[in-house]
Amino acid sequence: MKMFKTTLATATSLATFAALATPALAEVTLRVSIWDANQRPALEEIAAQFTAQNPEILISVEVVPRSDYVTKLETSIVGGSGPDIFWNALPDRFLDLARLGLIENLDEWMADDPIDLSPIAPSLLEAFTYEGSLYAIPKDFDTVGLWYNKAYFDAAGIDYPDETWTWETLREAAIELTDPENNVYGFVVNPGTRQGYYNFIAQNGGQVITDDHRSGFDMPETIEALQFMHDLIHVDGVSPTIQQTEEVNPQTRFQTGQAAMIYDGSWRTSQFAGDPYMLENARVAVLPQGKERGSSSGTLGYSIYSGSDHLEESWEFLKFLAGPEAALIQAESGTVIPSHLDEASVWVNAVPEFGLQPFVDMADYAVVVSHSFNTPGWDQPTRTLVKNALAGDIPVEEAAQQIADLMNEVLAAELN
Amino acid sequence: MNVVFWAYVLIAPIVIGEALFALWPLAQSIYLSFTSWGVFGQVRWTGLENYSQLLEDPEVYSALRNTIVIAVASVFGSVSIATFLAVLLNVGVRGTSVYRVLLFLPVVTMPAASAMVWKWLYNSDIGLLNSALSVVGIDGPAWLTDKSYALWSVVIVTIWNEIGIGMIILLAGLQGVPKSLHEAAHLDGAGPVATFFFVTLPLLTPTLFFVVVTSTIGAFQMFDAIFLMIGPEGYALDSAQNLIFLFYKQGFIIGDKGYAAAIVLVLFLIIALVTALQFWLQKRWVHYE
Amino acid sequence: MTTAKPPVNYSHLLVHIVLIPVCIIMVIPFIWMVLTAFKTLAEATAIPVQIFPSSLRWENFVRLFESFNFGTMYTNSIVATVLRVTAQVSFAAMAGYAFARLRFPGRDIIFAVLLSVMMIPPVLYLIPKFLLMAQLGWVNTLQGYVVPGFTSAFGTFLLRQFFKTLPEELSEAAKLDGCGPVRTFFWIMLPLAKPGLVAFGIFSILWSWNELLWPLIILNSPEKMTLSVGLATMEGEYVSDYPVMMAGAVLAVMPMIVMFFIFQRQFIEGIALTGSKS
């Protein structure tokens, strides 16, 4: 659209003019945008170390609530004033940002000024690659594990979950642990993607998007996985209903002792670590196995905004963020698993009570979040239909077919 | 000449401000509604496509229905309760100013804060509302997550939120009704109810009209309560979302800004029509002295 | 006379009997907010419902200032509100007066257009407004936050109604004394308009204090954030400490309650004078 292009052009040229007018040695402040307030202290410490080495570059960390992060990023980039460096998550808008050249192609920068990316897991680099080039430096990754409350297992005399567990063991234990009189559920079926159906689908050999860019929701494996989740609620009665879960989210239920087990991410660690009851009772195991092993995995990366007035300085800071010192500080904070796998043990030991090693172990078979150019186009309606199916409003099979149809429509339109 | 010049100077800030921050965005939205807007500003002219899509979209129709239900129910509910309370407060009992503050409390409460607390009150397991109902033997529903209740739960909060404003304005209007008229009615042998309906109410109609018009405009744009209590991913969202929420969802979550603009323009048109209709109908029930 | 208490008091009693339960219902959410603010997370989510906290956890409030920067946000909200309200009230008074008392070409059309602005849903402005701010270089600045909120169509409408109620003879007399429109406005009309200004001022303070979406979009740095944004930020996927959030809500609402309590008489008087002459 002309109007916006002109705006963008004006903003950019004004910015260039401003950059030219600035004396070379003046102080520069880089804006770094993130969404997790828990991770701010670690990032500020990294920034302080960086500024100690580069006194002319200051860093300002901006936290935007997750629910508004994408909206705000989009609005500010269209307005030509995006943050210099920001967190990029999959799916969000990574592919669009890369395709439209709104974030820097890091391979081009590395051609002149190489950085050592070998400590970073290749699958994570792969996730942030678009048309053969890297567009974000993965800072961390996460997996989903089985958080359980050991007090309830002790009381019921059941062995703690371990890598021998299957869906069947999960179901049996959940039945055993469900105690309606004391308002304790054995398990909470999370209707969301990351803590919910992405895991079950992967474990049953299903897919969200197939290799030939079609919806995987009409695969029998996918339907079976959704049916298993549905039955935990409606047949076995071991989980609160979808409606109840909307009212009190699974992590709060777990944290207040109203659920014996939940599927939740490694990112939950710092929240639970602040609660003495959790430190005492919460433990982690790998996810139970279906037909195969699977855990939904995500990763966050730092990208440089191409409209930044300070590309050179941003690159300097990005290099630092990709380096070992930054990875170590982040790992020590215990908030997220660093992308440098060598430092993962530091993260595991940051909260020794929980036994976090399974989160790192699951990296071997973790499945990165499904995404395509127009992820929001199918993701939003899919979530709604899955919720309806899990609530028992629509038969699972019928919902899955509806999802498949609408996804195929969106996915086909993307290729044009 | 001098007067005209100064008149323009006096209205200049408002005119410039509203032109820049309201009319210009409106013009842009009209343009947008004829385009397909990808993220980050890539735009394609698509003519009337968004509008024809809108006519075939079942979500639009259910959102339209919800919009109307919310608007009618919340305006009717809040205005009638507000009138009732204003009349009671106008009696001038002791402690009137305390009552006024208490009844006005919802209005001054930040929407983010009141939505938070209502979510907890509505909770089917740990909420105060259902605990209270269980005392009298009623098994309360899941107010915000049951599809047959969610819309009405939102309406209740909206009414709760709006009563205070209406009450204060109507109370102000009542204080403009001369006491002598009440006394005259009393002498004629009219009881308090008759006095209200035949003396007070007709004189209150200009104020009522103002309250109804402004709260209708607000009710058509009701967004905060749905956003904060049910949320863009809420299970019961389909049963409660109105047009403004659908606009938000299409524009900011799904990212189809052109389609979103078409939706919001339809809403704008509806509001304008309803307001015009109200002004046209006012002759029939509003009594000016 | 033995009938020391006239029958009027029975009707007063009846009014109290109706009003007290209504007030309780209206205020329950607020009481619940205060009670929850002092609970632990476990108490807040207990089944069956636990009405009173076992002890007053002032830590919840302390945490707001220690971990959520509430002090700075308070200051920011106050500064922004003062600026916006001052501008909104002055501009609306100027224009309201002009529309009510002066004759100039295009008056009715301009006024009608202004009225129709009230029907535009504010979400619509978000992106175009931001683009404009970006062009001005005002993103993440105080002026970027407050300036777009300097004008109010509603306020103009309200104050126009108010000025219309003031007797015509006043301006006639002023004119005879040789006062121009501006002097008439400042020296005669404005002092008389005080109740109207207070009434609109209170609306304006409420909106400004509670506004969420615009500051969220336009402000970036934590040291510039306002209270309403801070409150919304607390409810996230990562932080779900409801009692602390409720404590934040209580603190955010307090100043508005105090303000309304102090100014309610003027507020009602102001509306009373505008409302009856539509």
JSON list of N, CA, C and O in Angstrom, two decimals, chain A residues 4 7 31 35-36 38 40 61-62 65 68 72 75-76 78-79 81 183 195 255-256 258 267-268 271, chain C residues 41-42 45 47 127 130-131 134-135 139-140 216-222 225 233 237-238 240 242:
[
{"chain": "A", "resi": 4, "resn": "PHE", "atom": "N", "xyz": [1.48, 3.47, 3.26]},
{"chain": "A", "resi": 4, "resn": "PHE", "atom": "CA", "xyz": [2.37, 2.92, 4.29]},
{"chain": "A", "resi": 4, "resn": "PHE", "atom": "C", "xyz": [3.80, 2.85, 3.81]},
{"chain": "A", "resi": 4, "resn": "PHE", "atom": "O", "xyz": [4.73, 3.05, 4.57]},
{"chain": "A", "resi": 7, "resn": "THR", "atom": "N", "xyz": [5.19, 6.17, 4.20]},
{"chain": "A", "resi": 7, "resn": "THR", "atom": "CA", "xyz": [5.47, 6.40, 5.60]},
{"chain": "A", "resi": 7, "resn": "THR", "atom": "C", "xyz": [6.78, 5.73, 6.00]},
{"chain": "A", "resi": 7, "resn": "THR", "atom": "O", "xyz": [7.66, 6.32, 6.62]},
{"chain": "A", "resi": 31, "resn": "ARG", "atom": "N", "xyz": [17.63, -0.56, 21.83]},
{"chain": "A", "resi": 31, "resn": "ARG", "atom": "CA", "xyz": [16.40, -1.04, 22.47]},
{"chain": "A", "resi": 31, "resn": "ARG", "atom": "C", "xyz": [16.25, -2.53, 22.20]},
{"chain": "A", "resi": 31, "resn": "ARG", "atom": "O", "xyz": [16.25, -2.96, 21.07]},
{"chain": "A", "resi": 35, "resn": "TRP", "atom": "N", "xyz": [9.51, -10.38, 26.18]},
{"chain": "A", "resi": 35, "resn": "TRP", "atom": "CA", "xyz": [8.19, -10.38, 26.80]},
{"chain": "A", "resi": 35, "resn": "TRP", "atom": "C", "xyz": [8.14, -11.03, 28.17]},
{"chain": "A", "resi": 35, "resn": "TRP", "atom": "O", "xyz": [7.11, -10.99, 28.82]},
{"chain": "A", "resi": 36, "resn": "ASP", "atom": "N", "xyz": [9.22, -11.59, 28.62]},
{"chain": "A", "resi": 36, "resn": "ASP", "atom": "CA", "xyz": [9.15, -12.28, 29.90]},
{"chain": "A", "resi": 36, "resn": "ASP", "atom": "C", "xyz": [9.89, -11.50, 30.98]},
{"chain": "A", "resi": 36, "resn": "ASP", "atom": "O", "xyz": [11.11, -11.41, 30.97]},
{"chain": "A", "resi": 38, "resn": "ASN", "atom": "N", "xyz": [10.42, -12.26, 33.92]},
{"chain": "A", "resi": 38, "resn": "ASN", "atom": "CA", "xyz": [11.32, -13.12, 34.70]},
{"chain": "A", "resi": 38, "resn": "ASN", "atom": "C", "xyz": [12.73, -13.15, 34.14]},
{"chain": "A", "resi": 38, "resn": "ASN", "atom": "O", "xyz": [13.68, -13.44, 34.83]},
{"chain": "A", "resi": 40, "resn": "ARG", "atom": "N", "xyz": [14.20, -10.61, 32.58]},
{"chain": "A", "resi": 40, "resn": "ARG", "atom": "CA", "xyz": [14.84, -9.31, 32.47]},
{"chain": "A", "resi": 40, "resn": "ARG", "atom": "C", "xyz": [16.15, -9.20, 33.26]},
{"chain": "A", "resi": 40, "resn": "ARG", "atom": "O", "xyz": [17.15, -8.73, 32.72]},
{"chain": "A", "resi": 61, "resn": "VAL", "atom": "N", "xyz": [16.33, -2.48, 28.09]},
{"chain": "A", "resi": 61, "resn": "VAL", "atom": "CA", "xyz": [15.50, -3.68, 27.93]},
{"chain": "A", "resi": 61, "resn": "VAL", "atom": "C", "xyz": [14.03, -3.30, 28.10]},
{"chain": "A", "resi": 61, "resn": "VAL", "atom": "O", "xyz": [13.66, -2.67, 29.09]},
{"chain": "A", "resi": 62, "resn": "GLU", "atom": "N", "xyz": [13.21, -3.67, 27.14]},
{"chain": "A", "resi": 62, "resn": "GLU", "atom": "CA", "xyz": [11.78, -3.34, 27.19]},
{"chain": "A", "resi": 62, "resn": "GLU", "atom": "C", "xyz": [10.97, -4.63, 27.28]},
{"chain": "A", "resi": 62, "resn": "GLU", "atom": "O", "xyz": [11.13, -5.51, 26.47]},
{"chain": "A", "resi": 65, "resn": "PRO", "atom": "N", "xyz": [4.00, -7.27, 27.47]},
{"chain": "A", "resi": 65, "resn": "PRO", "atom": "CA", "xyz": [3.27, -8.49, 27.81]},
{"chain": "A", "resi": 65, "resn": "PRO", "atom": "C", "xyz": [3.13, -9.41, 26.61]},
{"chain": "A", "resi": 65, "resn": "PRO", "atom": "O", "xyz": [2.92, -8.94, 25.49]},
{"chain": "A", "resi": 68, "resn": "ASP", "atom": "N", "xyz": [0.36, -9.00, 24.01]},
{"chain": "A", "resi": 68, "resn": "ASP", "atom": "CA", "xyz": [0.36, -7.85, 23.11]},
{"chain": "A", "resi": 68, "resn": "ASP", "atom": "C", "xyz": [1.65, -7.73, 22.32]},
{"chain": "A", "resi": 68, "resn": "ASP", "atom": "O", "xyz": [1.84, -6.78, 21.57]},
{"chain": "A", "resi": 72, "resn": "LYS", "atom": "N", "xyz": [2.17, -5.30, 19.10]},
{"chain": "A", "resi": 72, "resn": "LYS", "atom": "CA", "xyz": [3.01, -4.13, 19.27]},
{"chain": "A", "resi": 72, "resn": "LYS", "atom": "C", "xyz": [4.20, -4.15, 18.30]},
{"chain": "A", "resi": 72, "resn": "LYS", "atom": "O", "xyz": [4.55, -3.13, 17.71]},
{"chain": "A", "resi": 75, "resn": "THR", "atom": "N", "xyz": [2.87, -3.23, 14.90]},
{"chain": "A", "resi": 75, "resn": "THR", "atom": "CA", "xyz": [2.54, -1.82, 14.81]},
{"chain": "A", "resi": 75, "resn": "THR", "atom": "C", "xyz": [3.80, -0.98, 14.74]},
{"chain": "A", "resi": 75, "resn": "THR", "atom": "O", "xyz": [3.91, -0.06, 13.93]},
{"chain": "A", "resi": 76, "resn": "SER", "atom": "N", "xyz": [4.77, -1.29, 15.58]},
{"chain": "A", "resi": 76, "resn": "SER", "atom": "CA", "xyz": [5.96, -0.43, 15.61]},
{"chain": "A", "resi": 76, "resn": "SER", "atom": "C", "xyz": [6.82, -0.63, 14.37]},
{"chain": "A", "resi": 76, "resn": "SER", "atom": "O", "xyz": [7.42, 0.32, 13.87]},
{"chain": "A", "resi": 78, "resn": "VAL", "atom": "N", "xyz": [5.67, -1.44, 11.33]},
{"chain": "A", "resi": 78, "resn": "VAL", "atom": "CA", "xyz": [4.97, -0.72, 10.26]},
{"chain": "A", "resi": 78, "resn": "VAL", "atom": "C", "xyz": [5.23, 0.78, 10.40]},
{"chain": "A", "resi": 78, "resn": "VAL", "atom": "O", "xyz": [5.39, 1.49, 9.42]},
{"chain": "A", "resi": 79, "resn": "GLY", "atom": "N", "xyz": [5.30, 1.24, 11.63]},
{"chain": "A", "resi": 79, "resn": "GLY", "atom": "CA", "xyz": [5.58, 2.65, 11.88]},
{"chain": "A", "resi": 79, "resn": "GLY", "atom": "C", "xyz": [7.06, 3.01, 11.75]},
{"chain": "A", "resi": 79, "resn": "GLY", "atom": "O", "xyz": [7.44, 4.14, 12.00]},
{"chain": "A", "resi": 81, "resn": "SER", "atom": "N", "xyz": [9.57, 2.11, 13.60]},
{"chain": "A", "resi": 81, "resn": "SER", "atom": "CA", "xyz": [10.33, 2.34, 14.82]},
{"chain": "A", "resi": 81, "resn": "SER", "atom": "C", "xyz": [10.35, 1.10, 15.70]},
{"chain": "A", "resi": 81, "resn": "SER", "atom": "O", "xyz": [10.07, 1.15, 16.88]},
{"chain": "A", "resi": 183, "resn": "ASN", "atom": "N", "xyz": [-10.96, -32.58, 46.05]},
{"chain": "A", "resi": 183, "resn": "ASN", "atom": "CA", "xyz": [-10.75, -31.73, 44.89]},
{"chain": "A", "resi": 183, "resn": "ASN", "atom": "C", "xyz": [-9.38, -31.90, 44.26]},
{"chain": "A", "resi": 183, "resn": "ASN", "atom": "O", "xyz": [-8.74, -30.93, 43.89]},
{"chain": "A", "resi": 195, "resn": "GLN", "atom": "N", "xyz": [1.41, -27.16, 25.55]},
{"chain": "A", "resi": 195, "resn": "GLN", "atom": "CA", "xyz": [1.28, -28.05, 26.71]},
{"chain": "A", "resi": 195, "resn": "GLN", "atom": "C", "xyz": [0.21, -29.09, 26.47]},
{"chain": "A", "resi": 195, "resn": "GLN", "atom": "O", "xyz": [-0.08, -29.89, 27.33]},
{"chain": "A", "resi": 255, "resn": "GLN", "atom": "N", "xyz": [-0.12, -25.87, 41.18]},
{"chain": "A", "resi": 255, "resn": "GLN", "atom": "CA", "xyz": [0.61, -25.11, 42.21]},
{"chain": "A", "resi": 255, "resn": "GLN", "atom": "C", "xyz": [-0.14, -25.07, 43.53]},
{"chain": "A", "resi": 255, "resn": "GLN", "atom": "O", "xyz": [0.46, -24.92, 44.59]},
{"chain": "A", "resi": 256, "resn": "THR", "atom": "N", "xyz": [-1.47, -25.18, 43.46]},
{"chain": "A", "resi": 256, "resn": "THR", "atom": "CA", "xyz": [-2.24, -25.13, 44.70]},
{"chain": "A", "resi": 256, "resn": "THR", "atom": "C", "xyz": [-2.66, -26.53, 45.15]},
{"chain": "A", "resi": 256, "resn": "THR", "atom": "O", "xyz": [-3.56, -26.67, 45.97]},
{"chain": "A", "resi": 258, "resn": "GLN", "atom": "N", "xyz": [-4.21, -28.92, 43.57]},
{"chain": "A", "resi": 258, "resn": "GLN", "atom": "CA", "xyz": [-5.48, -29.49, 43.11]},
{"chain": "A", "resi": 258, "resn": "GLN", "atom": "C", "xyz": [-5.31, -30.41, 41.91]},
{"chain": "A", "resi": 258, "resn": "GLN", "atom": "O", "xyz": [-6.29, -30.83, 41.30]},
{"chain": "A", "resi": 267, "resn": "TRP", "atom": "N", "xyz": [9.81, -23.73, 30.89]},
{"chain": "A", "resi": 267, "resn": "TRP", "atom": "CA", "xyz": [9.75, -22.30, 31.24]},
{"chain": "A", "resi": 267, "resn": "TRP", "atom": "C", "xyz": [8.99, -22.04, 32.54]},
{"chain": "A", "resi": 267, "resn": "TRP", "atom": "O", "xyz": [8.99, -20.95, 33.05]},
{"chain": "A", "resi": 268, "resn": "ARG", "atom": "N", "xyz": [8.29, -23.05, 33.06]},
{"chain": "A", "resi": 268, "resn": "ARG", "atom": "CA", "xyz": [7.53, -22.87, 34.28]},
{"chain": "A", "resi": 268, "resn": "ARG", "atom": "C", "xyz": [8.44, -22.87, 35.51]},
{"chain": "A", "resi": 268, "resn": "ARG", "atom": "O", "xyz": [8.02, -22.51, 36.61]},
{"chain": "A", "resi": 271, "resn": "GLN", "atom": "N", "xyz": [8.78, -19.80, 37.95]},
{"chain": "A", "resi": 271, "resn": "GLN", "atom": "CA", "xyz": [7.54, -19.51, 38.68]},
{"chain": "A", "resi": 271, "resn": "GLN", "atom": "C", "xyz": [7.37, -20.48, 39.85]},
{"chain": "A", "resi": 271, "resn": "GLN", "atom": "O", "xyz": [7.10, -20.07, 40.98]},
{"chain": "C", "resi": 41, "resn": "LEU", "atom": "N", "xyz": [-1.88, -17.32, 47.66]},
{"chain": "C", "resi": 41, "resn": "LEU", "atom": "CA", "xyz": [-2.47, -17.91, 46.45]},
{"chain": "C", "resi": 41, "resn": "LEU", "atom": "C", "xyz": [-3.34, -19.10, 46.83]},
{"chain": "C", "resi": 41, "resn": "LEU", "atom": "O", "xyz": [-4.43, -19.29, 46.28]},
{"chain": "C", "resi": 42, "resn": "ALA", "atom": "N", "xyz": [-2.89, -19.91, 47.79]},
{"chain": "C", "resi": 42, "resn": "ALA", "atom": "CA", "xyz": [-3.65, -21.09, 48.19]},
{"chain": "C", "resi": 42, "resn": "ALA", "atom": "C", "xyz": [-4.99, -20.69, 48.80]},
{"chain": "C", "resi": 42, "resn": "ALA", "atom": "O", "xyz": [-6.02, -21.31, 48.52]},
{"chain": "C", "resi": 45, "resn": "THR", "atom": "N", "xyz": [-7.49, -19.58, 46.12]},
{"chain": "C", "resi": 45, "resn": "THR", "atom": "CA", "xyz": [-8.03, -20.62, 45.25]},
{"chain": "C", "resi": 45, "resn": "THR", "atom": "C", "xyz": [-8.63, -21.78, 46.03]},
{"chain": "C", "resi": 45, "resn": "THR", "atom": "O", "xyz": [-8.87, -22.85, 45.47]},
{"chain": "C", "resi": 47, "resn": "ILE", "atom": "N", "xyz": [-10.95, -24.44, 47.91]},
{"chain": "C", "resi": 47, "resn": "ILE", "atom": "CA", "xyz": [-12.30, -24.99, 47.78]},
{"chain": "C", "resi": 47, "resn": "ILE", "atom": "C", "xyz": [-12.62, -25.67, 49.11]},
{"chain": "C", "resi": 47, "resn": "ILE", "atom": "O", "xyz": [-11.84, -26.51, 49.54]},
{"chain": "C", "resi": 127, "resn": "ILE", "atom": "N", "xyz": [-3.71, 1.93, 14.91]},
{"chain": "C", "resi": 127, "resn": "ILE", "atom": "CA", "xyz": [-2.58, 1.86, 14.00]},
{"chain": "C", "resi": 127, "resn": "ILE", "atom": "C", "xyz": [-2.29, 3.20, 13.32]},
{"chain": "C", "resi": 127, "resn": "ILE", "atom": "O", "xyz": [-1.15, 3.67, 13.34]},
{"chain": "C", "resi": 130, "resn": "PHE", "atom": "N", "xyz": [-0.61, 5.48, 15.66]},
{"chain": "C", "resi": 130, "resn": "PHE", "atom": "CA", "xyz": [0.78, 5.12, 15.92]},
{"chain": "C", "resi": 130, "resn": "PHE", "atom": "C", "xyz": [1.68, 5.55, 14.77]},
{"chain": "C", "resi": 130, "resn": "PHE", "atom": "O", "xyz": [2.78, 6.07, 14.99]},
{"chain": "C", "resi": 131, "resn": "LEU", "atom": "N", "xyz": [1.21, 5.35, 13.54]},
{"chain": "C", "resi": 131, "resn": "LEU", "atom": "CA", "xyz": [2.02, 5.74, 12.38]},
{"chain": "C", "resi": 131, "resn": "LEU", "atom": "C", "xyz": [2.34, 7.22, 12.40]},
{"chain": "C", "resi": 131, "resn": "LEU", "atom": "O", "xyz": [3.46, 7.65, 12.14]},
{"chain": "C", "resi": 134, "resn": "ALA", "atom": "N", "xyz": [4.92, 7.92, 14.93]},
{"chain": "C", "resi": 134, "resn": "ALA", "atom": "CA", "xyz": [6.23, 7.47, 14.45]},
{"chain": "C", "resi": 134, "resn": "ALA", "atom": "C", "xyz": [6.83, 8.51, 13.51]},
{"chain": "C", "resi": 134, "resn": "ALA", "atom": "O", "xyz": [8.03, 8.80, 13.56]},
{"chain": "C", "resi": 135, "resn": "GLN", "atom": "N", "xyz": [5.97, 9.10, 12.66]},
{"chain": "C", "resi": 135, "resn": "GLN", "atom": "CA", "xyz": [6.47, 10.12, 11.74]},
{"chain": "C", "resi": 135, "resn": "GLN", "atom": "C", "xyz": [6.98, 11.35, 12.49]},
{"chain": "C", "resi": 135, "resn": "GLN", "atom": "O", "xyz": [7.92, 11.99, 12.09]},
{"chain": "C", "resi": 139, "resn": "VAL", "atom": "N", "xyz": [7.38, 8.25, 19.34]},
{"chain": "C", "resi": 139, "resn": "VAL", "atom": "CA", "xyz": [7.18, 6.96, 19.97]},
{"chain": "C", "resi": 139, "resn": "VAL", "atom": "C", "xyz": [8.00, 6.89, 21.26]},
{"chain": "C", "resi": 139, "resn": "VAL", "atom": "O", "xyz": [9.11, 7.40, 21.32]},
{"chain": "C", "resi": 140, "resn": "ASN", "atom": "N", "xyz": [7.39, 6.30, 22.29]},
{"chain": "C", "resi": 140, "resn": "ASN", "atom": "CA", "xyz": [8.05, 6.18, 23.59]},
{"chain": "C", "resi": 140, "resn": "ASN", "atom": "C", "xyz": [8.39, 7.52, 24.22]},
{"chain": "C", "resi": 140, "resn": "ASN", "atom": "O", "xyz": [9.42, 7.68, 24.86]},
{"chain": "C", "resi": 216, "resn": "LEU", "atom": "N", "xyz": [0.02, 1.26, 26.19]},
{"chain": "C", "resi": 216, "resn": "LEU", "atom": "CA", "xyz": [0.70, -0.02, 25.97]},
{"chain": "C", "resi": 216, "resn": "LEU", "atom": "C", "xyz": [1.42, -0.04, 24.63]},
{"chain": "C", "resi": 216, "resn": "LEU", "atom": "O", "xyz": [2.52, -0.57, 24.49]},
{"chain": "C", "resi": 217, "resn": "ILE", "atom": "N", "xyz": [0.78, 0.54, 23.62]},
{"chain": "C", "resi": 217, "resn": "ILE", "atom": "CA", "xyz": [1.35, 0.51, 22.27]},
{"chain": "C", "resi": 217, "resn": "ILE", "atom": "C", "xyz": [2.44, 1.57, 22.12]},
{"chain": "C", "resi": 217, "resn": "ILE", "atom": "O", "xyz": [3.49, 1.32, 21.54]},
{"chain": "C", "resi": 218, "resn": "ILE", "atom": "N", "xyz": [2.23, 2.75, 22.66]},
{"chain": "C", "resi": 218, "resn": "ILE", "atom": "CA", "xyz": [3.12, 3.87, 22.36]},
{"chain": "C", "resi": 218, "resn": "ILE", "atom": "C", "xyz": [4.34, 3.93, 23.28]},
{"chain": "C", "resi": 218, "resn": "ILE", "atom": "O", "xyz": [5.37, 4.46, 22.91]},
{"chain": "C", "resi": 219, "resn": "LEU", "atom": "N", "xyz": [4.23, 3.40, 24.48]},
{"chain": "C", "resi": 219, "resn": "LEU", "atom": "CA", "xyz": [5.35, 3.48, 25.42]},
{"chain": "C", "resi": 219, "resn": "LEU", "atom": "C", "xyz": [6.15, 2.18, 25.42]},
{"chain": "C", "resi": 219, "resn": "LEU", "atom": "O", "xyz": [5.57, 1.10, 25.37]},
{"chain": "C", "resi": 220, "resn": "ASN", "atom": "N", "xyz": [7.46, 2.31, 25.47]},
{"chain": "C", "resi": 220, "resn": "ASN", "atom": "CA", "xyz": [8.29, 1.11, 25.46]},
{"chain": "C", "resi": 220, "resn": "ASN", "atom": "C", "xyz": [9.02, 0.88, 26.77]},
{"chain": "C", "resi": 220, "resn": "ASN", "atom": "O", "xyz": [9.02, -0.22, 27.31]},
{"chain": "C", "resi": 221, "resn": "SER", "atom": "N", "xyz": [9.68, 1.93, 27.26]},
{"chain": "C", "resi": 221, "resn": "SER", "atom": "CA", "xyz": [10.57, 1.70, 28.40]},
{"chain": "C", "resi": 221, "resn": "SER", "atom": "C", "xyz": [9.78, 1.50, 29.69]},
{"chain": "C", "resi": 221, "resn": "SER", "atom": "O", "xyz": [8.77, 2.16, 29.91]},
{"chain": "C", "resi": 222, "resn": "PRO", "atom": "N", "xyz": [10.28, 0.61, 30.52]},
{"chain": "C", "resi": 222, "resn": "PRO", "atom": "CA", "xyz": [9.61, 0.34, 31.79]},
{"chain": "C", "resi": 222, "resn": "PRO", "atom": "C", "xyz": [9.47, 1.60, 32.63]},
{"chain": "C", "resi": 222, "resn": "PRO", "atom": "O", "xyz": [8.48, 1.76, 33.34]},
{"chain": "C", "resi": 225, "resn": "MET", "atom": "N", "xyz": [6.15, 3.49, 31.83]},
{"chain": "C", "resi": 225, "resn": "MET", "atom": "CA", "xyz": [4.85, 2.81, 31.86]},
{"chain": "C", "resi": 225, "resn": "MET", "atom": "C", "xyz": [3.88, 3.41, 32.87]},
{"chain": "C", "resi": 225, "resn": "MET", "atom": "O", "xyz": [4.29, 3.94, 33.90]},
{"chain": "C", "resi": 233, "resn": "THR", "atom": "N", "xyz": [0.11, -5.98, 32.65]},
{"chain": "C", "resi": 233, "resn": "THR", "atom": "CA", "xyz": [1.33, -6.75, 32.44]},
{"chain": "C", "resi": 233, "resn": "THR", "atom": "C", "xyz": [1.49, -7.85, 33.49]},
{"chain": "C", "resi": 233, "resn": "THR", "atom": "O", "xyz": [2.10, -8.86, 33.26]},
{"chain": "C", "resi": 237, "resn": "GLU", "atom": "N", "xyz": [1.10, -15.05, 31.25]},
{"chain": "C", "resi": 237, "resn": "GLU", "atom": "CA", "xyz": [1.31, -16.49, 31.26]},
{"chain": "C", "resi": 237, "resn": "GLU", "atom": "C", "xyz": [2.32, -16.84, 32.35]},
{"chain": "C", "resi": 237, "resn": "GLU", "atom": "O", "xyz": [2.26, -17.88, 32.96]},
{"chain": "C", "resi": 238, "resn": "TYR", "atom": "N", "xyz": [3.22, -15.93, 32.64]},
{"chain": "C", "resi": 238, "resn": "TYR", "atom": "CA", "xyz": [4.34, -16.29, 33.50]},
{"chain": "C", "resi": 238, "resn": "TYR", "atom": "C", "xyz": [4.12, -15.93, 34.96]},
{"chain": "C", "resi": 238, "resn": "TYR", "atom": "O", "xyz": [4.66, -16.55, 35.85]},
{"chain": "C", "resi": 240, "resn": "SER", "atom": "N", "xyz": [1.25, -15.50, 37.69]},
{"chain": "C", "resi": 240, "resn": "SER", "atom": "CA", "xyz": [-0.18, -15.59, 37.96]},
{"chain": "C", "resi": 240, "resn": "SER", "atom": "C", "xyz": [-0.40, -15.56, 39.47]},
{"chain": "C", "resi": 240, "resn": "SER", "atom": "O", "xyz": [-1.07, -16.40, 40.01]},
{"chain": "C", "resi": 242, "resn": "TYR", "atom": "N", "xyz": [-2.37, -14.13, 41.79]},
{"chain": "C", "resi": 242, "resn": "TYR", "atom": "CA", "xyz": [-3.58, -13.33, 41.85]},
{"chain": "C", "resi": 242, "resn": "TYR", "atom": "C", "xyz": [-3.66, -12.37, 43.04]},
{"chain": "C", "resi": 242, "resn": "TYR", "atom": "O", "xyz": [-4.06, -11.22, 42.87]}
]
